[in-house]
Structure formats: structure tokens, C-alpha cells
PDB file of C-alpha atoms in Angstrom:
ATOM      1  CA  MET F   1      -5.180 -15.070 -19.607  1.00  0.00           C
ATOM      2  CA  ALA F   2      -8.205 -17.686 -19.424  1.00  0.00           C
ATOM      3  CA  SER F   3      -8.227 -20.730 -22.337  1.00  0.00           C
ATOM      4  CA  ASN F   4     -11.131 -21.926 -24.646  1.00  0.00           C
ATOM      5  CA  THR F   5      -9.203 -24.854 -25.631  1.00  0.00           C
ATOM      6  CA  ARG F   6      -9.985 -28.248 -24.163  1.00  0.00           C
ATOM      7  CA  ARG F   7      -7.218 -30.815 -23.155  1.00  0.00           C
ATOM      8  CA  PRO F   8      -7.609 -33.444 -25.751  1.00  0.00           C
ATOM      9  CA  PHE F   9      -8.198 -36.612 -23.919  1.00  0.00           C
ATOM     10  CA  SER F  10     -10.778 -34.864 -21.166  1.00  0.00           C
ATOM     11  CA  ARG F  11     -14.082 -35.952 -23.111  1.00  0.00           C
ATOM     12  CA  MET F  12     -12.719 -39.410 -23.502  1.00  0.00           C
ATOM     13  CA  ASN F  13     -11.028 -40.172 -19.943  1.00  0.00           C
ATOM     14  CA  LYS F  14     -15.323 -38.954 -18.927  1.00  0.00           C
ATOM     15  CA  PHE F  15     -16.726 -41.149 -21.528  1.00  0.00           C
ATOM     16  CA  PHE F  16     -14.305 -44.607 -20.303  1.00  0.00           C
ATOM     17  CA  PHE F  17     -15.303 -43.255 -16.530  1.00  0.00           C
ATOM     18  CA  TYR F  18     -18.568 -43.595 -16.544  1.00  0.00           C
ATOM     19  CA  SER F  19     -18.851 -46.774 -18.818  1.00  0.00           C
ATOM     20  CA  ILE F  20     -16.601 -48.315 -16.445  1.00  0.00           C
ATOM     21  CA  ILE F  21     -18.781 -47.349 -13.470  1.00  0.00           C
ATOM     22  CA  THR F  22     -21.842 -48.237 -15.984  1.00  0.00           C
ATOM     23  CA  LEU F  23     -20.545 -51.971 -16.339  1.00  0.00           C
ATOM     24  CA  CYS F  24     -19.719 -52.547 -12.872  1.00  0.00           C
ATOM     25  CA  SER F  25     -22.950 -51.561 -11.885  1.00  0.00           C
ATOM     26  CA  LEU F  26     -24.910 -53.762 -14.255  1.00  0.00           C
ATOM     27  CA  SER F  27     -22.302 -56.996 -13.290  1.00  0.00           C
ATOM     28  CA  SER F  28     -23.093 -56.357  -9.311  1.00  0.00           C
ATOM     29  CA  CYS F  29     -26.864 -57.250 -10.926  1.00  0.00           C
ATOM     30  CA  SER F  30     -25.937 -59.948 -12.782  1.00  0.00           C
ATOM     31  CA  ASP F  31     -27.340 -63.097 -11.603  1.00  0.00           C
ATOM     32  CA  ASN F  32     -25.601 -65.072 -14.308  1.00  0.00           C
ATOM     33  CA  ALA F  33     -29.448 -66.191 -15.741  1.00  0.00           C
ATOM     34  CA  TYR F  34     -29.033 -68.465 -18.917  1.00  0.00           C
ATOM     35  CA  TYR F  35     -32.810 -68.054 -19.555  1.00  0.00           C
ATOM     36  CA  GLU F  36     -35.537 -65.437 -17.859  1.00  0.00           C
ATOM     37  CA  VAL F  37     -38.905 -65.299 -19.197  1.00  0.00           C
ATOM     38  CA  ASN F  38     -42.270 -63.664 -17.446  1.00  0.00           C
ATOM     39  CA  LYS F  39     -45.607 -63.832 -19.114  1.00  0.00           C
ATOM     40  CA  PRO F  40     -48.303 -61.829 -18.333  1.00  0.00           C
ATOM     41  CA  ILE F  41     -51.617 -63.363 -17.247  1.00  0.00           C
ATOM     42  CA  GLU F  42     -54.658 -61.465 -19.267  1.00  0.00           C
ATOM     43  CA  ASN F  43     -56.798 -59.369 -16.857  1.00  0.00           C
ATOM     44  CA  ARG F  44     -54.853 -60.935 -13.978  1.00  0.00           C
ATOM     45  CA  SER F  45     -57.025 -63.726 -13.729  1.00  0.00           C
ATOM     46  CA  TRP F  46     -55.403 -67.168 -14.016  1.00  0.00           C
ATOM     47  CA  SER F  47     -57.271 -69.859 -15.387  1.00  0.00           C
ATOM     48  CA  TYR F  48     -56.967 -73.492 -15.517  1.00  0.00           C
ATOM     49  CA  GLU F  49     -56.564 -73.447 -19.077  1.00  0.00           C
ATOM     50  CA  ASN F  50     -53.742 -70.930 -19.419  1.00  0.00           C
ATOM     51  CA  LYS F  51     -50.801 -72.678 -19.076  1.00  0.00           C
ATOM     52  CA  PRO F  52     -48.000 -70.413 -19.994  1.00  0.00           C
ATOM     53  CA  GLN F  53     -44.919 -72.495 -21.862  1.00  0.00           C
ATOM     54  CA  PHE F  54     -41.299 -71.446 -21.740  1.00  0.00           C
ATOM     55  CA  ASP F  55     -38.771 -73.059 -24.232  1.00  0.00           C
ATOM     56  CA  ILE F  56     -35.414 -73.236 -23.705  1.00  0.00           C
ATOM     57  CA  TYR F  57     -32.611 -74.581 -25.985  1.00  0.00           C
ATOM     58  CA  ILE F  58     -29.972 -76.658 -23.759  1.00  0.00           C
ATOM     59  CA  SER F  59     -26.545 -76.375 -25.393  1.00  0.00           C
ATOM     60  CA  ASN F  60     -24.628 -77.752 -22.744  1.00  0.00           C
ATOM     61  CA  LYS F  61     -26.123 -81.361 -21.589  1.00  0.00           C
ATOM     62  CA  SER F  62     -22.915 -81.721 -18.760  1.00  0.00           C
ATOM     63  CA  LYS F  63     -23.815 -78.609 -16.764  1.00  0.00           C
ATOM     64  CA  ALA F  64     -26.116 -78.265 -13.831  1.00  0.00           C
ATOM     65  CA  TYR F  65     -28.844 -75.986 -13.968  1.00  0.00           C
ATOM     66  CA  ASP F  66     -31.212 -74.414 -11.747  1.00  0.00           C
ATOM     67  CA  VAL F  67     -34.789 -73.786 -12.575  1.00  0.00           C
ATOM     68  CA  TYR F  68     -37.387 -70.970 -10.887  1.00  0.00           C
ATOM     69  CA  ILE F  69     -40.465 -70.297 -10.805  1.00  0.00           C
ATOM     70  CA  ASN F  70     -41.557 -66.386 -10.950  1.00  0.00           C
ATOM     71  CA  LEU F  71     -44.576 -65.100  -9.697  1.00  0.00           C
ATOM     72  CA  ARG F  72     -46.362 -61.770  -9.536  1.00  0.00           C
ATOM     73  CA  HIS F  73     -49.336 -60.471  -7.957  1.00  0.00           C
ATOM     74  CA  THR F  74     -51.501 -57.799  -6.311  1.00  0.00           C
ATOM     75  CA  HIS F  75     -52.785 -57.168  -2.759  1.00  0.00           C
ATOM     76  CA  LYS F  76     -56.313 -58.888  -4.358  1.00  0.00           C
ATOM     77  CA  TYR F  77     -54.917 -62.482  -4.113  1.00  0.00           C
ATOM     78  CA  GLU F  78     -57.068 -63.849  -1.674  1.00  0.00           C
ATOM     79  CA  PHE F  79     -54.812 -66.727  -0.657  1.00  0.00           C
ATOM     80  CA  SER F  80     -51.403 -67.289   1.434  1.00  0.00           C
ATOM     81  CA  ASN F  81     -49.816 -69.768  -1.058  1.00  0.00           C
ATOM     82  CA  ILE F  82     -50.585 -71.104  -4.558  1.00  0.00           C
ATOM     83  CA  TYR F  83     -50.367 -74.457  -5.879  1.00  0.00           C
ATOM     84  CA  LEU F  84     -48.925 -75.010  -9.124  1.00  0.00           C
ATOM     85  CA  GLN F  85     -47.725 -77.825 -11.683  1.00  0.00           C
ATOM     86  CA  LEU F  86     -44.445 -77.764 -13.566  1.00  0.00           C
ATOM     87  CA  GLN F  87     -44.697 -79.814 -16.623  1.00  0.00           C
ATOM     88  CA  GLU F  88     -41.274 -80.889 -18.265  1.00  0.00           C
ATOM     89  CA  LYS F  89     -40.682 -81.969 -22.153  1.00  0.00           C
ATOM     90  CA  GLY F  90     -37.532 -82.477 -23.915  1.00  0.00           C
ATOM     91  CA  ASN F  91     -34.693 -84.803 -25.792  1.00  0.00           C
ATOM     92  CA  ASN F  92     -34.142 -88.318 -24.449  1.00  0.00           C
ATOM     93  CA  LEU F  93     -37.022 -86.924 -21.531  1.00  0.00           C
ATOM     94  CA  GLN F  94     -39.615 -88.526 -20.350  1.00  0.00           C
ATOM     95  CA  ASP F  95     -42.643 -86.004 -19.651  1.00  0.00           C
ATOM     96  CA  THR F  96     -42.596 -85.243 -16.551  1.00  0.00           C
ATOM     97  CA  SER F  97     -44.629 -83.274 -13.714  1.00  0.00           C
ATOM     98  CA  TYR F  98     -43.812 -81.795 -10.508  1.00  0.00           C
ATOM     99  CA  SER F  99     -46.742 -80.165  -7.952  1.00  0.00           C
ATOM    100  CA  LYS F 100     -44.894 -77.358  -5.941  1.00  0.00           C
ATOM    101  CA  GLU F 101     -46.654 -75.035  -3.297  1.00  0.00           C
ATOM    102  CA  ILE F 102     -45.196 -71.900  -3.115  1.00  0.00           C
ATOM    103  CA  ILE F 103     -46.047 -69.796   0.676  1.00  0.00           C
ATOM    104  CA  LEU F 104     -46.745 -66.232  -0.091  1.00  0.00           C
ATOM    105  CA  ALA F 105     -47.710 -64.827   2.827  1.00  0.00           C
ATOM    106  CA  LYS F 106     -46.997 -65.757   7.046  1.00  0.00           C
ATOM    107  CA  PRO F 107     -49.843 -66.508   9.539  1.00  0.00           C
ATOM    108  CA  ASP F 108     -50.246 -63.130  10.158  1.00  0.00           C
ATOM    109  CA  GLY F 109     -50.869 -61.990   6.616  1.00  0.00           C
ATOM    110  CA  GLN F 110     -47.990 -60.379   5.741  1.00  0.00           C
ATOM    111  CA  TRP F 111     -46.972 -60.964   2.434  1.00  0.00           C
ATOM    112  CA  LEU F 112     -43.726 -62.671   2.068  1.00  0.00           C
ATOM    113  CA  GLY F 113     -42.288 -60.976  -1.570  1.00  0.00           C
ATOM    114  CA  LYS F 114     -40.479 -58.331  -2.495  1.00  0.00           C
ATOM    115  CA  THR F 115     -42.641 -55.279  -2.745  1.00  0.00           C
ATOM    116  CA  VAL F 116     -42.367 -53.738  -6.441  1.00  0.00           C
ATOM    117  CA  ALA F 117     -44.643 -50.837  -7.353  1.00  0.00           C
ATOM    118  CA  GLY F 118     -47.642 -52.335  -5.128  1.00  0.00           C
ATOM    119  CA  LEU F 119     -46.675 -55.486  -6.913  1.00  0.00           C
ATOM    120  CA  TYR F 120     -45.691 -58.617  -4.742  1.00  0.00           C
ATOM    121  CA  GLU F 121     -42.854 -60.623  -6.657  1.00  0.00           C
ATOM    122  CA  TYR F 122     -41.476 -64.101  -6.028  1.00  0.00           C
ATOM    123  CA  GLN F 123     -38.583 -66.355  -7.558  1.00  0.00           C
ATOM    124  CA  TYR F 124     -39.345 -69.904  -6.016  1.00  0.00           C
ATOM    125  CA  LEU F 125     -36.499 -72.511  -6.416  1.00  0.00           C
ATOM    126  CA  ALA F 126     -38.275 -75.397  -8.533  1.00  0.00           C
ATOM    127  CA  LEU F 127     -35.639 -77.640  -9.551  1.00  0.00           C
ATOM    128  CA  LYS F 128     -31.927 -77.789  -8.146  1.00  0.00           C
ATOM    129  CA  ASN F 129     -28.730 -79.108  -9.793  1.00  0.00           C
ATOM    130  CA  ILE F 130     -30.869 -80.705 -12.674  1.00  0.00           C
ATOM    131  CA  VAL F 131     -28.750 -81.992 -15.480  1.00  0.00           C
ATOM    132  CA  PHE F 132     -30.405 -82.465 -18.695  1.00  0.00           C
ATOM    133  CA  PRO F 133     -29.974 -85.325 -20.739  1.00  0.00           C
ATOM    134  CA  ASP F 134     -29.441 -84.169 -24.234  1.00  0.00           C
ATOM    135  CA  THR F 135     -29.019 -80.756 -25.950  1.00  0.00           C
ATOM    136  CA  GLY F 136     -31.672 -79.349 -28.049  1.00  0.00           C
ATOM    137  CA  LEU F 137     -35.093 -77.738 -26.865  1.00  0.00           C
ATOM    138  CA  TYR F 138     -36.858 -78.113 -23.912  1.00  0.00           C
ATOM    139  CA  SER F 139     -40.486 -76.775 -22.763  1.00  0.00           C
ATOM    140  CA  PHE F 140     -41.755 -76.098 -19.369  1.00  0.00           C
ATOM    141  CA  LYS F 141     -45.402 -75.096 -19.087  1.00  0.00           C
ATOM    142  CA  ILE F 142     -46.835 -73.746 -15.880  1.00  0.00           C
ATOM    143  CA  ALA F 143     -50.387 -74.529 -14.903  1.00  0.00           C
ATOM    144  CA  GLN F 144     -52.293 -72.843 -11.362  1.00  0.00           C
ATOM    145  CA  ASN F 145     -53.331 -76.093  -9.493  1.00  0.00           C
ATOM    146  CA  MET F 146     -56.044 -74.295  -6.985  1.00  0.00           C
ATOM    147  CA  ASN F 147     -59.283 -75.269  -6.268  1.00  0.00           C
ATOM    148  CA  GLU F 148     -60.605 -71.746  -7.616  1.00  0.00           C
ATOM    149  CA  SER F 149     -60.808 -70.799 -11.369  1.00  0.00           C
ATOM    150  CA  PRO F 150     -59.715 -68.010 -12.429  1.00  0.00           C
ATOM    151  CA  LEU F 151     -57.377 -66.902  -9.410  1.00  0.00           C
ATOM    152  CA  LYS F 152     -57.935 -62.584  -9.263  1.00  0.00           C
ATOM    153  CA  GLY F 153     -54.999 -60.522  -8.544  1.00  0.00           C
ATOM    154  CA  ILE F 154     -52.078 -63.232 -10.667  1.00  0.00           C
ATOM    155  CA  VAL F 155     -50.191 -60.536 -12.867  1.00  0.00           C
ATOM    156  CA  ASP F 156     -47.548 -62.609 -14.621  1.00  0.00           C
ATOM    157  CA  VAL F 157     -45.610 -66.057 -14.058  1.00  0.00           C
ATOM    158  CA  GLY F 158     -42.261 -66.812 -15.490  1.00  0.00           C
ATOM    159  CA  LEU F 159     -39.387 -68.872 -15.914  1.00  0.00           C
ATOM    160  CA  LYS F 160     -35.711 -68.518 -15.078  1.00  0.00           C
ATOM    161  CA  VAL F 161     -33.124 -70.852 -15.633  1.00  0.00           C
ATOM    162  CA  VAL F 162     -29.451 -70.235 -14.202  1.00  0.00           C
ATOM    163  CA  LYS F 163     -26.223 -72.107 -15.528  1.00  0.00           C
ATOM    164  CA  LYS F 164     -24.276 -73.482 -12.591  1.00  0.00           C
TER     165      LYS F 164
END
């Protein structure tokens, strides 16, 4: 004789099983980013005047951090590299500017970045093991420093900070 009654914990067991699988898959993708924000470049055309700003609150001055620049572009970007200025301001910190060159393509023209839906994505380690001198708000600006303005084909630029 068939029964229409369900075991009392079968739905609960399925819920826990799928919850654990979901948590495990999410934690395996985690990269411990303390901060990560990407800002779109209007009309995919990055001018000298457009300097996206990223404000980060640092709550622990004894930890070291890695700072990455995120960049995405289309196939319409005409150069194999990009020169950037990373500007930093903050508590007890002298205003600082770093010049960075990111190589985007091999000598044969093949793009080096990850390809996602027709876009090329890069994450460049700009500052390694930095320790902020104090807690508080720190601001970073990223400016393009190429000989051409605006730069066509730049989709967005971002900043990622990873606590070590």
C-alpha cells in the first residue's frame, strides 16, 4: 500500500544539503577582498579628466594589504599596454602618486586578460604589502596617462584591496 505521507525531515535534509553545497562553492571562490569596486567609463571612452575615485576605510593599521587595479576593455582598444597614475591620499600619509604600466597583449597582438563576454579583464598588483600609517579614510584615484585622450574601448576601471 502506497503512502502519501512524507518523512518529517526530508525537506529539511535537502535544504541543509543544498545550503552546504552553496556555501562551499561560494567560499571556494572567495579571494578575501577587503574592498573591491569597479566604476564604468562613460561611453567606453576614458579622458584625462575622468579620474575614478575609490574611498576605503581602513580599520586596522597593523595589517598589510595588497592593492590591485582592475581594468576591462573591448577589442576596440588600440594599444598593447596602458599607462596609469594611481594617486593615494589619507590620514598621516603624504599624498603619493605611482606610475604604472600594464601590459595588455603579447607582441603578436594576442590579449593577455581573461575573456568574459567579449571583454578583456585584468587584475594588476599595483602595491604589495603596504601598511597604512593610521586608521581612517583613504582615497585612491586612477587616471589614464597615455598620449591619447580619450582612450576608446575602456569599459571600466576599479580598485581591489586584499587584507593579508
